[in-house]
Amino acid sequence: MKFNSCRGKVTGLPFEEAIFMGLASDGGMLLPDTIPKVTMDTLKEWSSLSYVEIVKKILHLFVTEEDGISQKDTDILIDKAFQGFRHPDVTHLTHLKNDLNILEMFHGPTMSFKDYAMKCLAQFFGYFLERRKKHVTALIATSGDTGSSALEAARGLKWVDVVVMLPKGRISHIQELQMTTVIEDNAHVFCADGTSDDLDDVLTPIYRDKACAQANSLCSMNSINWIRIMVQTAHYFYIYLQMCPLCDNTVEVVVPTGGCGNITAGYIAKLMGLPVDLVSAVNVNDVMHRTVHAGDLSMAKEVIPSLAPSMDIQNPYNIQRILYLLSGRNAGLVDSIMTEFEKESKVQIPADLHQKLQKVIVSSFSVDDSGIKATMKRCWEENQYLVCPHTAVAVAYHYDTLDRVSSQKNPLRVCIATASPAKFPEAVTAAGLTPQPTEAITALESMPTRYIELKKDRDWEEIIRGKIKEITSKHN
C-alpha cells in the first residue's frame, strides 16, 4: 500500500516512510490508498480468535512483505508489544446489569487504551530504526494519556527520543506523575501553562516546517501516526465477535471521543465490512457532538476543564481522516474545510458530507461533570463496578437511552473503557466514591521527577525547537 495525505499535496509514500512522518507538510494526515475488505465468511472464521490474534489478522491485511517486513516478523512484534499486560486476555469484555457491556482497554502499563496501539507502534519503530541505524524524535502534545503511554512504550528504545508537552494542572495528578517520573535519557517532558489545544498550536508549525522535520527526523506517536489507527481498528473486530459470534447482527459501539483517533479506527473497521454503528460520546467540550448533530465543526471560546481531562479538546484533529474517506478521498474539499477551520476556528460541514457522517456516527452525546459523577455513582451502586470519568461519558449515553426508551429492546451495545479509574482519584472522590489505587499508582508518589516548566510569558515554540536541535546534535 501507498499512503497519501488527506489534503492532497503529499502522496505515494511507502509504509516505512509513512509511519515515521508526523503531520504531513501540507497539514494533512496519512491514510493508505486502499482499505482491505473482510468478508462475512472470514469474519466467522475469526469468531474464536483472541484479541492478540485478531490484531495480527488485521495487520496482515494492511502490512505485507512489500512493506519491508514479513508476516512472521510482524507477529513477533505484536507478541512483544503485549507482553506484560495485566489481564491474561490482554483486554476483557465485562457484562453488567441493564445490558451494560464494557470493553476494558486499561490493562496495559499506563492503564490507558493508548497502550494497546502505542506498544505496537514502538515495536515497529524499533524494528525499522535498528535496520536503518537511524535516530528519530517524536513530538507529542498530550491531553492526558498519550504522553505517558508514549514515554512508557519508548523506554529502552535506542533510536527514539520522545518530547512530550502536557497541560500542567489540567490533567489528573496521577497522569502528570506517569510522565514526570519517566527520567530516562530519551524522555523530555515539558509542563506548560495552557490547554492541550494550545500545545497542538506549538507543535503543528514545527511539523509543517519541512526543513526542520527532515533535518531532525521528526515523527509522531499520537493518533496522527497511522499505526495507532490501524491497531485500534482491531478493537472493533474483537468487540463485534465477542458480542456477536454468529455474525448475524449489528453492534453499536460507544466511543469516548477526544481527538477522534479511536472513532476513526471504528469507521475504518466499518469500511472493511464490519457491521458496527458508532456513537461519539463527549464531555462538556462538545465539538464532536455539534459536528455530528448539526455539521457545526467549531471551537468554543475556551477549553473547559472537566473531570474527564483527556477529552478536554476543541480540535478533533482526526476528523480530517473521517471527512476524507466520507468524501470519496476528495483531498481538495478536505483541504478547503480544514483551512477554513484553522483560519476561523469554525466551519460548516457541507450538507451532503454531513448526511454521510450521520450514517457512520449514528448518534452523539454530551455530558457535563454532574452527569459524569452521577453515572460513576450509578454504575457502582448497580454493579459494584468503578469506571473512570472518560468511560463514564460513554456509560452515560447507555443509561440515557435506557431511561428514555425503556420499553424498547436495546441494541447490542458496548461502551469502550478508555482508562482505569485508579488514574483519577479526584473524579472518583467527587462522585462520592472511594478511590481504589493500585500498587503501581501508589508507588508514583515516592518516585523522583524531572520536567521543564513552561510559563505563559515564554516562547514555547522556540524552546521546543531548541530541545529538538539539542537531541539531534547529540545523536549525530
Coordinates of C-alpha atoms in Angstrom, one line a residue:
M1 CA 0.0 0.0 0.0
K2 CA 1.0 3.6 -0.6
F3 CA 0.0 6.5 1.7
N4 CA -1.5 9.8 0.9
S5 CA -2.2 13.0 2.8
C6 CA -5.9 13.8 3.3
R7 CA -5.1 17.3 2.0
G8 CA -3.6 16.1 -1.3
K9 CA -0.1 17.5 -1.5
V10 CA 1.8 14.5 -0.1
T11 CA 1.2 11.3 -2.0
G12 CA 2.6 7.8 -2.8
L13 CA 4.6 7.3 0.4
P14 CA 5.6 3.7 1.2
F15 CA 4.6 2.2 4.6
E16 CA 8.0 2.6 6.3
E17 CA 8.2 6.3 5.3
A18 CA 4.6 6.9 6.3
I19 CA 5.0 5.6 9.9
F20 CA 7.9 8.0 10.5
M21 CA 6.1 11.0 9.3
G22 CA 4.2 13.2 11.7
L23 CA 1.7 15.7 10.3
A24 CA 2.4 15.9 6.6
S25 CA 4.0 19.2 5.3
D26 CA 0.5 20.2 3.9
G27 CA -1.1 19.8 7.3
G28 CA -2.7 16.5 6.4
M29 CA -2.8 13.1 8.0
L30 CA -1.9 10.0 6.1
L31 CA -4.2 7.1 5.0
P32 CA -3.5 4.1 2.9
D33 CA -4.7 4.3 -0.7
T34 CA -6.9 1.2 -0.2
I35 CA -8.9 -0.2 2.7
P36 CA -9.0 -4.0 2.6
K37 CA -12.3 -5.9 2.9
V38 CA -13.1 -8.6 5.4
T39 CA -15.8 -11.0 4.1
M40 CA -18.5 -12.4 6.3
D41 CA -17.1 -15.8 5.9
T42 CA -13.7 -14.6 7.1
L43 CA -15.3 -12.8 10.0
K44 CA -17.0 -16.1 11.1
E45 CA -13.6 -17.9 10.8
W46 CA -12.2 -15.3 13.3
S47 CA -15.0 -15.7 15.8
S48 CA -13.0 -17.8 18.3
L49 CA -9.7 -15.8 18.0
S50 CA -8.1 -14.0 20.9
Y51 CA -7.6 -10.2 20.9
V52 CA -3.9 -10.6 20.0
E53 CA -4.7 -13.0 17.2
I54 CA -7.2 -10.5 15.8
V55 CA -4.6 -7.7 15.9
K56 CA -2.3 -10.0 13.8
K57 CA -5.0 -10.7 11.3
I58 CA -5.8 -7.1 10.8
L59 CA -2.2 -6.1 10.5
H60 CA -1.6 -8.8 7.9
L61 CA -4.2 -7.1 5.7
F62 CA -2.5 -3.8 5.8
V63 CA 1.2 -4.7 6.1
T64 CA 2.8 -7.1 3.6
E65 CA 6.4 -8.2 2.7
E66 CA 6.3 -5.5 0.1
D67 CA 6.3 -3.0 3.0
G68 CA 9.6 -4.3 4.3
I69 CA 8.5 -6.7 7.0
S70 CA 7.4 -10.3 6.9
Q71 CA 4.2 -11.6 8.5
K72 CA 6.4 -13.7 10.8
D73 CA 8.3 -10.6 12.0
T74 CA 5.0 -8.7 12.3
D75 CA 3.6 -11.4 14.6
I76 CA 6.8 -11.4 16.7
L77 CA 6.5 -7.6 17.2
I78 CA 2.8 -7.9 18.2
D79 CA 3.6 -10.7 20.7
K80 CA 6.4 -8.5 22.2
A81 CA 4.1 -5.5 22.4
F82 CA 1.5 -7.2 24.6
Q83 CA 3.9 -8.9 26.9
G84 CA 3.3 -7.7 30.5
F85 CA -0.3 -6.7 30.1
R86 CA -2.0 -7.4 33.4
H87 CA -5.0 -9.3 32.1
P88 CA -4.4 -12.8 30.6
D89 CA -6.6 -12.0 27.7
V90 CA -4.9 -8.5 27.3
T91 CA -8.4 -6.9 27.2
H92 CA -11.7 -8.0 28.7
L93 CA -15.4 -7.5 27.9
T94 CA -17.4 -7.1 31.1
H95 CA -21.1 -7.7 31.2
L96 CA -23.0 -5.8 33.8
K97 CA -26.7 -5.1 34.8
N98 CA -29.1 -3.5 32.4
D99 CA -27.4 -4.6 29.2
L100 CA -24.3 -2.6 30.1
N101 CA -21.2 -4.1 28.4
I102 CA -17.8 -2.5 28.9
L103 CA -14.6 -3.4 27.0
E104 CA -11.8 -2.9 29.5
M105 CA -8.9 -1.3 27.5
F106 CA -6.8 -0.4 30.5
H107 CA -4.7 -3.5 31.3
G108 CA -1.5 -2.1 29.8
P109 CA 1.4 -0.5 31.6
T110 CA -0.1 3.0 32.0
M111 CA -3.7 1.8 32.4
S112 CA -5.0 3.5 29.3
F113 CA -6.3 2.3 26.0
K114 CA -3.5 4.2 24.3
D115 CA -1.1 1.4 25.5
Y116 CA -2.5 -1.1 23.1
A117 CA -1.7 0.6 19.8
M118 CA 1.3 2.5 21.3
K119 CA 3.2 -0.6 22.3
C120 CA 2.7 -1.9 18.8
L121 CA 3.9 1.4 17.3
A122 CA 7.1 1.3 19.5
Q123 CA 7.9 -2.2 18.3
F124 CA 7.6 -1.2 14.6
F125 CA 9.8 1.9 15.3
G126 CA 12.4 -0.3 16.9
Y127 CA 12.3 -2.8 14.1
F128 CA 12.8 -0.3 11.2
L129 CA 15.2 2.0 13.0
E130 CA 17.5 -0.8 14.1
R131 CA 17.7 -1.8 10.4
R132 CA 18.3 1.8 9.4
K133 CA 20.6 2.7 12.3
K134 CA 18.8 6.0 12.4
H135 CA 17.5 8.1 15.2
V136 CA 14.1 9.9 15.3
T137 CA 12.5 12.4 17.7
A138 CA 8.8 12.0 18.5
L139 CA 6.8 15.2 19.4
I140 CA 3.7 14.8 21.4
A141 CA 1.1 17.3 22.8
T142 CA -0.9 15.3 25.2
S143 CA -4.3 15.8 26.8
G144 CA -3.5 13.2 29.4
D145 CA -2.8 9.6 28.5
T146 CA -0.9 9.7 25.2
G147 CA 2.2 11.2 26.7
S148 CA 2.6 8.7 29.4
S149 CA 1.8 5.8 27.1
A150 CA 4.4 7.0 24.5
L151 CA 7.1 7.5 27.2
E152 CA 6.5 4.1 28.6
A153 CA 6.5 2.4 25.2
A154 CA 9.7 4.2 24.3
R155 CA 11.6 3.0 27.4
G156 CA 14.8 1.2 26.2
L157 CA 14.4 2.2 22.6
K158 CA 17.9 3.1 21.4
W159 CA 16.8 5.1 18.3
V160 CA 13.9 7.1 19.7
D161 CA 13.7 10.3 21.8
V162 CA 10.3 11.5 23.0
V163 CA 9.4 15.1 23.6
V164 CA 6.1 15.5 25.5
M165 CA 4.2 18.7 26.2
L166 CA 1.5 18.3 28.9
P167 CA -1.1 20.9 30.1
K168 CA 0.0 21.3 33.7
G169 CA -2.8 21.3 36.3
R170 CA -5.4 20.4 33.6
I171 CA -5.0 16.6 33.9
S172 CA -5.1 14.3 36.9
H173 CA -2.2 14.3 39.4
I174 CA -1.6 10.6 38.5
Q175 CA -1.5 11.4 34.8
E176 CA 1.2 14.0 35.4
L177 CA 3.2 11.7 37.6
Q178 CA 3.1 9.0 35.0
M179 CA 5.0 11.4 32.7
T180 CA 7.2 13.4 35.1
T181 CA 8.6 10.3 36.8
V182 CA 10.0 9.0 33.5
I183 CA 13.6 10.1 33.8
E184 CA 15.3 8.0 31.1
D185 CA 17.7 10.0 28.9
N186 CA 15.4 9.7 25.9
A187 CA 12.5 11.3 27.7
H188 CA 11.9 15.1 27.7
V189 CA 8.8 16.3 29.5
F190 CA 7.5 19.9 29.4
C191 CA 4.8 21.1 31.7
A192 CA 3.0 24.0 30.1
D193 CA 0.6 26.6 31.5
G194 CA -2.1 26.0 28.8
T195 CA -4.6 23.7 27.3
S196 CA -3.8 20.7 25.2
D197 CA -5.1 22.6 22.1
D198 CA -2.5 25.4 23.0
L199 CA 0.1 22.7 22.9
D200 CA -1.1 21.5 19.5
D201 CA -0.7 25.0 18.2
V202 CA 3.0 24.9 19.2
L203 CA 3.8 21.6 17.6
T204 CA 1.8 21.9 14.3
P205 CA 4.0 24.6 12.7
I206 CA 7.1 22.6 13.7
Y207 CA 5.7 19.5 11.9
R208 CA 4.8 21.6 8.9
D209 CA 8.3 23.1 8.7
K210 CA 9.5 20.6 6.2
A211 CA 13.2 21.5 6.6
C212 CA 13.0 21.2 10.3
A213 CA 11.1 17.9 10.2
Q214 CA 13.6 16.4 7.8
A215 CA 16.8 17.7 9.4
N216 CA 15.7 16.4 12.8
S217 CA 13.9 13.2 11.7
L218 CA 10.6 14.3 13.5
C219 CA 7.8 11.8 13.9
S220 CA 4.6 11.3 15.8
M221 CA 3.4 8.7 18.3
N222 CA 0.0 10.1 18.9
S223 CA -3.0 9.2 16.7
I224 CA -1.6 11.3 13.8
N225 CA 0.5 8.1 13.3
W226 CA -1.2 5.6 11.0
I227 CA -0.1 2.6 13.1
R228 CA -2.1 3.9 16.1
I229 CA -5.3 3.9 13.9
M230 CA -4.5 0.6 12.2
V231 CA -4.1 -1.3 15.5
Q232 CA -7.1 0.3 17.1
T233 CA -9.2 -1.0 14.2
A234 CA -8.8 -4.4 15.7
H235 CA -10.6 -3.3 18.9
Y236 CA -13.8 -3.2 16.9
F237 CA -13.4 -6.6 15.4
Y238 CA -12.8 -8.0 18.8
I239 CA -15.9 -6.2 20.3
Y240 CA -18.1 -7.4 17.4
L241 CA -17.0 -11.1 17.6
Q242 CA -17.3 -11.1 21.4
M243 CA -20.9 -9.8 21.2
C244 CA -22.0 -11.4 18.0
P245 CA -20.0 -14.7 17.4
L246 CA -22.6 -15.8 14.8
C247 CA -22.0 -12.6 12.8
D248 CA -25.8 -12.2 12.4
N249 CA -26.4 -8.7 13.9
T250 CA -25.1 -5.2 14.2
V251 CA -23.2 -4.0 17.3
E252 CA -23.3 -0.4 18.5
V253 CA -20.0 0.8 19.9
V254 CA -20.0 3.9 22.2
V255 CA -16.6 5.7 21.9
P256 CA -15.4 8.3 24.4
T257 CA -14.1 10.9 21.9
G258 CA -11.4 13.5 22.1
G259 CA -9.0 13.8 19.1
C260 CA -11.2 11.3 17.1
G261 CA -8.4 8.7 16.6
N262 CA -10.4 5.8 18.1
I263 CA -13.6 6.6 16.3
T264 CA -11.7 7.0 13.1
A265 CA -10.4 3.4 13.6
G266 CA -14.0 2.3 14.1
Y267 CA -15.1 3.9 10.8
I268 CA -12.2 2.1 9.0
A269 CA -13.4 -1.2 10.6
K270 CA -16.9 -0.4 9.2
L271 CA -15.4 0.3 5.7
M272 CA -13.7 -3.1 5.9
G273 CA -17.1 -4.7 6.2
L274 CA -17.7 -4.9 10.0
P275 CA -21.4 -4.5 10.9
V276 CA -20.9 -1.8 13.6
D277 CA -22.7 1.5 14.4
L278 CA -20.6 4.2 16.1
V279 CA -21.7 6.6 18.8
S280 CA -19.4 9.6 19.8
A281 CA -19.6 10.4 23.5
V282 CA -18.0 13.6 24.7
N283 CA -17.8 15.7 27.8
V284 CA -18.8 19.4 28.1
N285 CA -16.2 20.2 25.4
D286 CA -18.7 19.1 22.8
V287 CA -17.2 20.0 19.4
M288 CA -17.8 16.5 18.1
H289 CA -21.4 16.4 19.4
R290 CA -22.1 19.6 17.5
T291 CA -20.3 18.3 14.4
V292 CA -22.3 15.1 14.3
H293 CA -25.6 16.7 15.3
A294 CA -25.5 19.8 13.1
G295 CA -22.4 19.8 11.0
D296 CA -21.0 22.6 13.1
L297 CA -17.3 22.0 13.4
S298 CA -16.3 24.9 15.6
M299 CA -14.2 25.6 18.6
A300 CA -15.7 27.1 21.7
K301 CA -14.1 30.3 23.1
E302 CA -12.1 28.2 25.5
V303 CA -11.5 24.6 26.6
I304 CA -13.5 23.9 29.8
P305 CA -11.6 21.9 32.4
S306 CA -13.6 18.8 33.3
L307 CA -13.5 15.6 35.3
A308 CA -12.6 13.8 32.1
P309 CA -9.4 15.8 31.2
S310 CA -8.2 13.6 28.3
M311 CA -11.3 14.7 26.4
D312 CA -10.8 18.4 27.1
I313 CA -10.2 19.1 23.4
Q314 CA -11.7 21.5 21.0
N315 CA -9.7 20.4 17.9
P316 CA -10.8 16.8 17.0
Y317 CA -7.9 16.6 14.6
N318 CA -8.6 13.1 13.1
I319 CA -11.9 14.5 11.8
Q320 CA -10.0 15.2 8.5
R321 CA -9.4 11.5 8.0
I322 CA -13.1 10.8 8.5
L323 CA -14.1 13.6 6.1
Y324 CA -11.6 12.4 3.5
L325 CA -13.0 8.9 3.5
L326 CA -16.6 10.1 3.6
S327 CA -16.0 12.4 0.6
G328 CA -14.6 9.6 -1.6
R329 CA -11.0 10.8 -0.9
N330 CA -11.7 14.4 -2.1
A331 CA -8.5 15.9 -0.8
G332 CA -9.3 19.4 -2.3
L333 CA -12.6 19.5 -0.4
V334 CA -10.9 18.4 2.9
D335 CA -8.1 20.9 2.4
S336 CA -10.7 23.7 1.9
I337 CA -12.7 22.6 5.0
M338 CA -9.6 22.3 7.3
T339 CA -8.0 25.5 6.0
E340 CA -11.2 27.4 6.9
F341 CA -11.4 25.7 10.3
E342 CA -7.7 26.5 11.1
K343 CA -8.2 30.2 10.0
E344 CA -11.6 30.9 11.5
S345 CA -11.8 28.2 14.3
K346 CA -15.1 27.2 12.7
V347 CA -16.6 25.7 9.5
Q348 CA -19.9 24.3 8.5
I349 CA -19.6 20.8 7.0
P350 CA -21.3 20.6 3.6
A351 CA -24.8 19.2 3.9
D352 CA -24.2 16.1 1.7
L353 CA -21.0 15.2 3.7
H354 CA -22.8 15.8 7.0
Q355 CA -25.5 13.4 6.0
K356 CA -22.9 10.7 5.2
L357 CA -21.2 11.4 8.6
Q358 CA -24.5 10.7 10.4
K359 CA -24.8 7.4 8.7
V360 CA -21.4 6.4 10.2
I361 CA -21.6 8.1 13.6
V362 CA -25.3 7.3 14.2
S363 CA -25.5 9.3 17.4
S364 CA -23.6 11.6 19.6
F365 CA -23.9 12.6 23.3
S366 CA -22.5 15.2 25.5
V367 CA -22.5 15.1 29.3
D368 CA -21.2 17.6 31.9
D369 CA -19.4 16.9 35.2
S370 CA -22.6 16.4 37.2
G371 CA -23.7 13.7 34.7
I372 CA -20.2 12.1 34.8
K373 CA -20.4 11.9 38.6
A374 CA -24.0 10.6 38.6
T375 CA -23.0 7.9 36.1
M376 CA -20.0 6.8 38.1
K377 CA -22.1 6.5 41.2
R378 CA -25.0 4.7 39.4
C379 CA -22.6 2.2 37.9
W380 CA -21.1 1.5 41.3
E381 CA -24.4 1.2 43.1
E382 CA -25.8 -1.2 40.5
N383 CA -22.7 -3.3 39.8
Q384 CA -20.1 -2.6 42.4
Y385 CA -18.0 -1.6 39.4
L386 CA -15.9 1.5 39.2
V387 CA -15.5 3.4 35.9
C388 CA -13.1 6.2 35.1
P389 CA -14.7 9.6 34.2
H390 CA -14.0 9.1 30.5
T391 CA -15.6 5.7 30.4
A392 CA -18.5 7.3 32.4
V393 CA -19.1 9.6 29.4
A394 CA -19.9 6.5 27.2
V395 CA -21.8 4.8 30.0
A396 CA -23.9 8.0 30.5
Y397 CA -25.1 7.6 26.9
H398 CA -26.2 4.0 27.6
Y399 CA -28.1 5.0 30.8
D400 CA -29.7 7.9 28.9
T401 CA -31.0 5.7 26.1
L402 CA -32.0 3.0 28.7
D403 CA -34.1 5.6 30.7
R404 CA -35.6 7.2 27.6
V405 CA -36.6 4.1 25.6
S406 CA -37.0 1.5 28.3
S407 CA -40.0 -0.1 26.5
Q408 CA -37.8 -0.9 23.5
K409 CA -35.2 -3.6 23.3
N410 CA -31.7 -2.1 23.4
P411 CA -29.3 -2.9 20.6
L412 CA -26.2 -5.0 21.2
R413 CA -24.0 -2.2 22.6
V414 CA -20.5 -1.9 24.0
C415 CA -19.0 1.1 25.8
I416 CA -15.2 1.4 25.5
A417 CA -13.4 1.8 28.8
T418 CA -10.5 4.0 27.9
A419 CA -8.7 4.2 31.2
S420 CA -8.6 2.7 34.7
P421 CA -10.4 4.6 37.5
A422 CA -7.3 4.2 39.6
K423 CA -5.8 7.1 37.5
F424 CA -8.5 9.5 38.5
P425 CA -8.9 9.5 42.3
E426 CA -10.1 13.1 42.2
A427 CA -13.1 12.2 40.0
V428 CA -13.8 9.1 42.0
T429 CA -13.9 11.1 45.2
A430 CA -16.0 13.9 43.5
A431 CA -18.6 11.2 42.7
G432 CA -18.9 10.3 46.3
L433 CA -17.0 7.0 45.9
T434 CA -13.8 5.6 47.3
P435 CA -10.6 5.5 45.1
Q436 CA -9.0 2.1 44.6
P437 CA -5.3 2.8 43.9
T438 CA -3.1 0.1 42.6
E439 CA 0.4 -0.6 43.8
A440 CA 1.9 0.9 40.7
I441 CA -0.2 4.1 41.2
T442 CA 0.8 4.4 44.9
A443 CA 4.5 4.0 44.0
L444 CA 4.4 7.0 41.7
E445 CA 4.1 9.3 44.7
S446 CA 7.6 8.5 46.0
M447 CA 9.4 8.4 42.7
P448 CA 11.8 11.2 41.6
T449 CA 10.5 13.5 38.9
R450 CA 12.1 15.5 36.0
Y451 CA 10.5 18.1 33.8
I452 CA 10.8 21.6 32.4
E453 CA 8.1 24.1 33.3
L454 CA 6.8 26.4 30.5
K455 CA 5.2 29.6 31.8
K456 CA 2.9 31.7 29.6
D457 CA 5.5 34.5 29.1
R458 CA 8.0 32.1 27.4
D459 CA 8.2 31.4 23.7
W460 CA 7.2 27.7 23.8
E461 CA 7.9 27.0 20.1
E462 CA 11.4 28.4 20.4
I463 CA 12.1 26.3 23.5
I464 CA 10.8 23.1 21.8
R465 CA 12.8 23.8 18.6
G466 CA 15.9 24.3 20.8
K467 CA 15.3 20.9 22.5
I468 CA 14.9 19.2 19.2
K469 CA 18.2 20.6 17.9
E470 CA 19.9 19.6 21.1
I471 CA 18.6 16.0 20.7
T472 CA 19.7 15.9 17.0
S473 CA 23.2 17.1 17.8
K474 CA 23.6 14.5 20.5
H475 CA 22.8 11.7 18.0
N476 CA 24.8 13.0 15.0

